[in-house]
CSV table of C-alpha atoms in Angstrom, one decimal:
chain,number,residue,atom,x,y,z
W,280,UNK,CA,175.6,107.8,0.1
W,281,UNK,CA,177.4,111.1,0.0
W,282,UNK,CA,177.8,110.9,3.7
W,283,UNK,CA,181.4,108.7,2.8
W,284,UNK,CA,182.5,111.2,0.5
W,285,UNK,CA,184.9,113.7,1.5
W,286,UNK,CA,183.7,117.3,2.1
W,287,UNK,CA,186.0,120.3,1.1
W,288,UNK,CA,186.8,121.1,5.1
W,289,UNK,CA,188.1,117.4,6.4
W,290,UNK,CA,191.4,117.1,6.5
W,291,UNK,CA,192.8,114.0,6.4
W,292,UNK,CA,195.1,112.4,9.1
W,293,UNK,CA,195.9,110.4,11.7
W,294,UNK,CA,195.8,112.1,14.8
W,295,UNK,CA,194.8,111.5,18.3
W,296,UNK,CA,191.6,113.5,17.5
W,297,UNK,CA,190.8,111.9,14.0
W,298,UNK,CA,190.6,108.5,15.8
W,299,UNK,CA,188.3,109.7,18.3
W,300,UNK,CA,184.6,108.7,18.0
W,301,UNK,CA,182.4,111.1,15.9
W,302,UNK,CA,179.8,111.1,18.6
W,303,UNK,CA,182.4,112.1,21.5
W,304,UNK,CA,183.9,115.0,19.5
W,305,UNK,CA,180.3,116.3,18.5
W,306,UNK,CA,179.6,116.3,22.4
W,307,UNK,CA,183.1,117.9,23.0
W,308,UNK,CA,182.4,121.0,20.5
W,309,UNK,CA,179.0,121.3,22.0
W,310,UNK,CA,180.2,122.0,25.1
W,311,UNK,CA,183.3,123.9,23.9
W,312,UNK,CA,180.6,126.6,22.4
W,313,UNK,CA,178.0,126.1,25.2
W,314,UNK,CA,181.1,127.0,27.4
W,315,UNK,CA,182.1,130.0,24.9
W,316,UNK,CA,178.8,131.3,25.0
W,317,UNK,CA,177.9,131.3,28.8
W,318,UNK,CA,181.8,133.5,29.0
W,319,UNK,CA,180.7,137.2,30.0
W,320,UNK,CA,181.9,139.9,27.5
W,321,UNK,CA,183.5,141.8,30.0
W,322,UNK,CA,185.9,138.9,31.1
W,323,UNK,CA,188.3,138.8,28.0
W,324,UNK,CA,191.0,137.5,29.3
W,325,UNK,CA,189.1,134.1,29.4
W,326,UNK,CA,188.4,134.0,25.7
W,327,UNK,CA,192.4,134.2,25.2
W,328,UNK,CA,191.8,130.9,27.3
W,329,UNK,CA,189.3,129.0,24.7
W,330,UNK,CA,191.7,130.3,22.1
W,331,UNK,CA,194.7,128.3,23.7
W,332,UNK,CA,192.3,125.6,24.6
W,333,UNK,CA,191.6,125.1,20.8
W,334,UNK,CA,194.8,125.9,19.8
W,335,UNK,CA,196.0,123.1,22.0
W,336,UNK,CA,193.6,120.6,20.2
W,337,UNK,CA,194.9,122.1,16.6
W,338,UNK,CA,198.6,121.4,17.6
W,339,UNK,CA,197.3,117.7,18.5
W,340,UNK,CA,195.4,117.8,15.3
W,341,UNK,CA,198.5,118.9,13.1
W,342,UNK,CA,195.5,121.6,11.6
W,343,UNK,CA,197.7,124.6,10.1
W,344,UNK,CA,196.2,128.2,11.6
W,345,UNK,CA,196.6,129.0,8.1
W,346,UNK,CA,194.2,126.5,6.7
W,347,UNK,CA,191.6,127.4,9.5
W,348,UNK,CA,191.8,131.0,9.1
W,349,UNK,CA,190.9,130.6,5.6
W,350,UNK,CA,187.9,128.3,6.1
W,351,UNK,CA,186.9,130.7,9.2
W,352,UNK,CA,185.7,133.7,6.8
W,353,UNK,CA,182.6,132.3,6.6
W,354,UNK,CA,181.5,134.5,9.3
W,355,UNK,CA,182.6,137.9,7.9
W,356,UNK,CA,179.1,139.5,7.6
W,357,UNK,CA,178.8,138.9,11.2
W,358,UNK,CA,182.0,141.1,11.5
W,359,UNK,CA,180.9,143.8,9.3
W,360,UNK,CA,178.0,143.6,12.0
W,361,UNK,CA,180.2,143.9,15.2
W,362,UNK,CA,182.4,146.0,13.0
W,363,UNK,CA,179.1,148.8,12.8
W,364,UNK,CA,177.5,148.8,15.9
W,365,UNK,CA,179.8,151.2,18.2
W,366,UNK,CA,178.9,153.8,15.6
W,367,UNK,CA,175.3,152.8,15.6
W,368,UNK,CA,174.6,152.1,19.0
W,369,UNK,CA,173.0,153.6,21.7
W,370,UNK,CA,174.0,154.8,25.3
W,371,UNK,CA,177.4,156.7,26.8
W,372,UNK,CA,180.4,157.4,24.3
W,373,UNK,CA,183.6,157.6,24.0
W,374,UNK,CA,186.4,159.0,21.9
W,375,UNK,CA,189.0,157.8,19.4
W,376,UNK,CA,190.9,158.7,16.6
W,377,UNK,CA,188.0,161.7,16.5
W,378,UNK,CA,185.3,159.0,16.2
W,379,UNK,CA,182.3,159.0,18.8
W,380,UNK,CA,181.7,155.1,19.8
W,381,UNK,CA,178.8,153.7,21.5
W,382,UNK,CA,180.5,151.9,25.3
W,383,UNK,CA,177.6,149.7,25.1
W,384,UNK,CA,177.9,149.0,21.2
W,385,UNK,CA,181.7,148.0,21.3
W,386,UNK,CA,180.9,145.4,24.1
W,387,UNK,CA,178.3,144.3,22.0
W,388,UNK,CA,180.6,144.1,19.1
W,389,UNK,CA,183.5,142.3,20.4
W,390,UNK,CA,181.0,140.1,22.2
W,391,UNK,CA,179.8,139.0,18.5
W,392,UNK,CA,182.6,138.8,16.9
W,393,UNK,CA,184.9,137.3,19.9
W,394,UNK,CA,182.1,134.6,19.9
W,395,UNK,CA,181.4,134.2,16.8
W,396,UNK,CA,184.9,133.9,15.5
W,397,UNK,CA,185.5,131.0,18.6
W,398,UNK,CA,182.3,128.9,17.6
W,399,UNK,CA,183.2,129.0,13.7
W,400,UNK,CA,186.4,127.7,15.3
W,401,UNK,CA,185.4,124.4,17.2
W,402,UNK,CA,183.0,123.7,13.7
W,403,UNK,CA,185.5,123.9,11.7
W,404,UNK,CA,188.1,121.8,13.7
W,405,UNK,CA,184.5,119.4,14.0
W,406,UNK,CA,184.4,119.0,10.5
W,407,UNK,CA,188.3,119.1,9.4
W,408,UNK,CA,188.8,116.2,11.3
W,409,UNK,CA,185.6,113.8,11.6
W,410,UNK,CA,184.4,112.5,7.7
W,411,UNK,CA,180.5,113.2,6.7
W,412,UNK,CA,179.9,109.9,7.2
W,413,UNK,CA,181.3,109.6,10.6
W,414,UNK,CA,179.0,113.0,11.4
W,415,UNK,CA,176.0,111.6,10.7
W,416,UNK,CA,176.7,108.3,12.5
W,417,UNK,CA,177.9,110.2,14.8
W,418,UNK,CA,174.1,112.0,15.6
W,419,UNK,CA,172.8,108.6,15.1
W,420,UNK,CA,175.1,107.8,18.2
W,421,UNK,CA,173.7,110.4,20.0
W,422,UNK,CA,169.9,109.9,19.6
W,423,UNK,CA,169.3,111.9,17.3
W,424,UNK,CA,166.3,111.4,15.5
W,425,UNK,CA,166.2,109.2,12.7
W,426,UNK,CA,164.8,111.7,9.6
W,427,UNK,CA,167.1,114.5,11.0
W,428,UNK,CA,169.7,111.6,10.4
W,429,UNK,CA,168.3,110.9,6.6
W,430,UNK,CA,167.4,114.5,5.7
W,431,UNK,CA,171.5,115.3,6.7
W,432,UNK,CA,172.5,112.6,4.7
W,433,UNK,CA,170.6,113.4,1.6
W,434,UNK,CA,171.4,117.2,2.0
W,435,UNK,CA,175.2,116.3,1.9
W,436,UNK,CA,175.0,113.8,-0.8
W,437,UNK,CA,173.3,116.0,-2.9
W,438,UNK,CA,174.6,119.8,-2.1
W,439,UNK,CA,177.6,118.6,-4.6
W,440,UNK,CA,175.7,117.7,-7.2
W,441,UNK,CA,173.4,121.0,-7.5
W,442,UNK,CA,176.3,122.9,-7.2
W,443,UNK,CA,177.6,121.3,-10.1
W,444,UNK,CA,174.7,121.5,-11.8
W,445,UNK,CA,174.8,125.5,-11.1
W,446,UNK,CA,178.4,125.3,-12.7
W,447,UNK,CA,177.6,123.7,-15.7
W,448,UNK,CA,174.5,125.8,-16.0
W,449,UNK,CA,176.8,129.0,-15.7
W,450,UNK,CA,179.3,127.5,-18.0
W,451,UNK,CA,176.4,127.6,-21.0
W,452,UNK,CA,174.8,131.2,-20.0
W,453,UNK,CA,178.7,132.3,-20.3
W,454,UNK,CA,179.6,130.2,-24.0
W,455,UNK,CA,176.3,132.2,-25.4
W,456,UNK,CA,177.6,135.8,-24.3
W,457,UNK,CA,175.9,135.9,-20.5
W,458,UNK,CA,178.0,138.5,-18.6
W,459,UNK,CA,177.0,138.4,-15.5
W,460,UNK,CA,178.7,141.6,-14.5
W,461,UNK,CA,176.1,143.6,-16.7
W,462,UNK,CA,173.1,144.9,-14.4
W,463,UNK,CA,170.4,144.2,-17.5
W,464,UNK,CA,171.5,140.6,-17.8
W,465,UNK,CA,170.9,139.9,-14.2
W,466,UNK,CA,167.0,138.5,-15.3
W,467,UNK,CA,169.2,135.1,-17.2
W,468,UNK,CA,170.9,134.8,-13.8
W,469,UNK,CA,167.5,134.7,-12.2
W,470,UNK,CA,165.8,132.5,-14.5
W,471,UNK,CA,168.8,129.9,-14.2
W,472,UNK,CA,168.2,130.0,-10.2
W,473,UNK,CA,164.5,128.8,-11.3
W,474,UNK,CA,165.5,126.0,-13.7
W,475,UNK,CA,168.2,125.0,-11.1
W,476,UNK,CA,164.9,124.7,-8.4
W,477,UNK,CA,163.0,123.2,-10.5
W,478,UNK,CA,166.1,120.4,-12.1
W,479,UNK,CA,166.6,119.8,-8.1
W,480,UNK,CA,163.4,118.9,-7.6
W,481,UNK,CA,162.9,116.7,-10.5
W,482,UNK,CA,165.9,115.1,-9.6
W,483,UNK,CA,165.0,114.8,-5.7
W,484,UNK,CA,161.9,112.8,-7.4
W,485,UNK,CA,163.9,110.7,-9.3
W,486,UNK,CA,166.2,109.6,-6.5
W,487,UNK,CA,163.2,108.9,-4.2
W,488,UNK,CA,161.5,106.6,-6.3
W,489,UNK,CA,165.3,104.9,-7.2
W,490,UNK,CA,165.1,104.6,-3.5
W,491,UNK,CA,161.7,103.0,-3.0
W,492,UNK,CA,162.3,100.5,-6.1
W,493,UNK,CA,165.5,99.4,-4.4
W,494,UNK,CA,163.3,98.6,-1.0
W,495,UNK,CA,163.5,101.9,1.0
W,496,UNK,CA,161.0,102.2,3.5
W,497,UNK,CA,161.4,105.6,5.2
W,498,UNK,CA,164.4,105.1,7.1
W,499,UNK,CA,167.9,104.6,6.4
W,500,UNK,CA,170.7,101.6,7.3
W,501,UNK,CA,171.8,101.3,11.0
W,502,UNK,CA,175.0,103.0,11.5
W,503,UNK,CA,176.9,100.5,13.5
W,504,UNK,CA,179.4,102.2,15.6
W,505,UNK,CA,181.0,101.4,18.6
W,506,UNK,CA,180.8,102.8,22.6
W,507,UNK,CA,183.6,105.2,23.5
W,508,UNK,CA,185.6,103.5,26.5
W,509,UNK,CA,184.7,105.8,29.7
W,510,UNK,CA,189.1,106.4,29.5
W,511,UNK,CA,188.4,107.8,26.2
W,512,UNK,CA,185.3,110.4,27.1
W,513,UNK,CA,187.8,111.1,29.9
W,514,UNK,CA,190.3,112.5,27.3
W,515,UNK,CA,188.6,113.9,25.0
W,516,UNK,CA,186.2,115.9,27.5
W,517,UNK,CA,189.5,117.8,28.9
W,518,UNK,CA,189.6,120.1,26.6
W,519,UNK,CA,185.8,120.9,27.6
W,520,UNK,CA,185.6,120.8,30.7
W,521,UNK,CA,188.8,123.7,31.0
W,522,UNK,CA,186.3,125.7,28.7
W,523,UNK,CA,183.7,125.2,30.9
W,524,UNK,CA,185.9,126.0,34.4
W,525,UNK,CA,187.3,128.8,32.3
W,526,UNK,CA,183.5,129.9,31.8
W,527,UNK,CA,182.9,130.1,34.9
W,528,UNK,CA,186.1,131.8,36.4
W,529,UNK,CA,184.7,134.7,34.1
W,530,UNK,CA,182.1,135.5,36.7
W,531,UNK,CA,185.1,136.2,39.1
W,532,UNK,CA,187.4,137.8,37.4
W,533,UNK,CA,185.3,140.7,35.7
C-alpha cells in the first residue's frame, strides 16, 4: 500500500542514519523532543546544544540546511504566535526600539518558537530519512497498536490521491471561468470541498469492500522486521542521550 511509496520529505540515501532501523530512530526523535521540551526557557545556551546535536546527525545524514529550512515552515503560524505575544502579554515591561514588551511574553515567545522550530526539526530529519513504509513498520516494532498501524497506512496511501483529486477538481472549476481570487466565487470553492468529502468517502467505501473481497479481515500483513543489535541502540541513542544530559544541565546553568 501507499506506505512503500515515497513521501515528498524522504530523501533518499545511504547514510549511517538511513540504514538504521525505523523503530530505533522513532525512539531516538522521541527522546530528542522529550529532551527539547523538559529544557527551561531561561537556559538558552542549551538549545544552541540540541541545534549542534541535530546538526551533527544532518552532517551524518548529508541533509542540506537548505532543504530542511524549507520543509521547516510548516510551523510559521506558531511564529506569528510567539512573534505577538510580547505585545500582548501580561506582567513587567520593557523597552525597545520605542516598543513596550511584555518580560513574561518574550520568554514565552522564544520558548514557543525555540521549541517549536527544534521539534519540527527532529520530524523532519524522521521522515527525510526513514521511507513511509519503514514508519509504520517501524510503530509496528514498537507496539503500537495494530488499527493505529492500519488507519496510518491507509491515511498515507490515500492523502495522495485526494489531493489529486482536489487538483483535478480545481483544474475544471478554473477551464469554466472559476477565479478563485474573486470573493463572490468563493461559494464554487466551498461546494467543490463537499463533493471532494463526499468522492472520499465513496471511494473509502470502495476500497474497503476491494479489501474484504480480496480476504481482509480487520487487520493488516505482519511487518517482518528485524531486532536492532544492542551496539546499534548504543549508537544511535548518543545523540539522545546528549539531549537529554544537555536537558538536564539546564536546571544548573540558568
Amino acid at each position: 500500500m501507499a506506505a512503500g511509496h515515497a513521501h515528498p520529505l524522504y530523501r533518499a540515501g545511504d547514510s549511517a542514519v538511513h540504514r538504521l532501523p525505523a523503530h530505533v530512530k522513532i525512539v531516538v526523535a522521541f527522546v530528542f523532543v522529550l529532551a527539547v521540551v523538559a529544557t527551561p526557557r531561561e537556559a538558552f545556551a542549551v538549545f544552541g546544544c540540541h541545534l549542534l546535536l541535530l546538526a551533527g546527525v544532518w552532517v551524518v545524514a548529508r541533509i542540506p540546511p537548505g532543504w530542511l529550512a524549507t520543509r521547516a515552515l510548516i510551523e510559521a503560524p506558531f511564529v506569528v504566535l510567539a512573534v505577538l505575544l510580547p505585545f500582548f502579554a501580561a506582567g513587567p515591561r520593557v523597552e525597545w526600539w520605542g516598543m513596550s514588551l511584555s518580560v513574561d511574553g518574550l520568554l514565552a515567545g522564544w520558548n514557543i518558537l525555540v521549541k517549536g522550530t527544534l521539534g519540527v526539526l527532529v520530524s523532519v530529519t524522521l521522515a527525510a530519512t526513514t521511507p513511509l513504509r519503514d514508519l509504520v513498520s517501524g510503530l509496528s516494532r514498537l507496539r503500537v497498536p495494530a488499527m493505529v498501524c492500519v488507519i496510518a497506512t491507509l491515511m498515507l496511501r490515500y492523502l495522495e490521491v485526494i489531493v489529486a483529486e482536489a487538483r483535478r477538481m480545481r483544474l475544471a472549476r478554473v477551464s469554466r471561468g472559476h477565479d478563485p481570487r474573486f470573493v463572490w466565487q468563493l461559494g464554487a470553492t466551498v461546494r467543490s470541498v463537499g463533493a471532494l468529502f463526499l468522492r472520499s468517502y465513496e471511494r473509502g467505501e470502495r476500497v474497503h469492500l476491494a479489501m474484504l473481497s480480496r480476504g481482509y479481515t480487520g487487520t493488516m500483513p505482519a511487518f517482518t522486521t528485524a531486532p536492532a543489535s544492542t551496539a546499534t541502540w548504543s549508537v544511535a541513542l548518543l545523540p539522545a542521550a546528549a539531549a537529554v544530559v544537555c536537558a538536564a544541565s539546564g536546571y544548573w546553568v540558568r
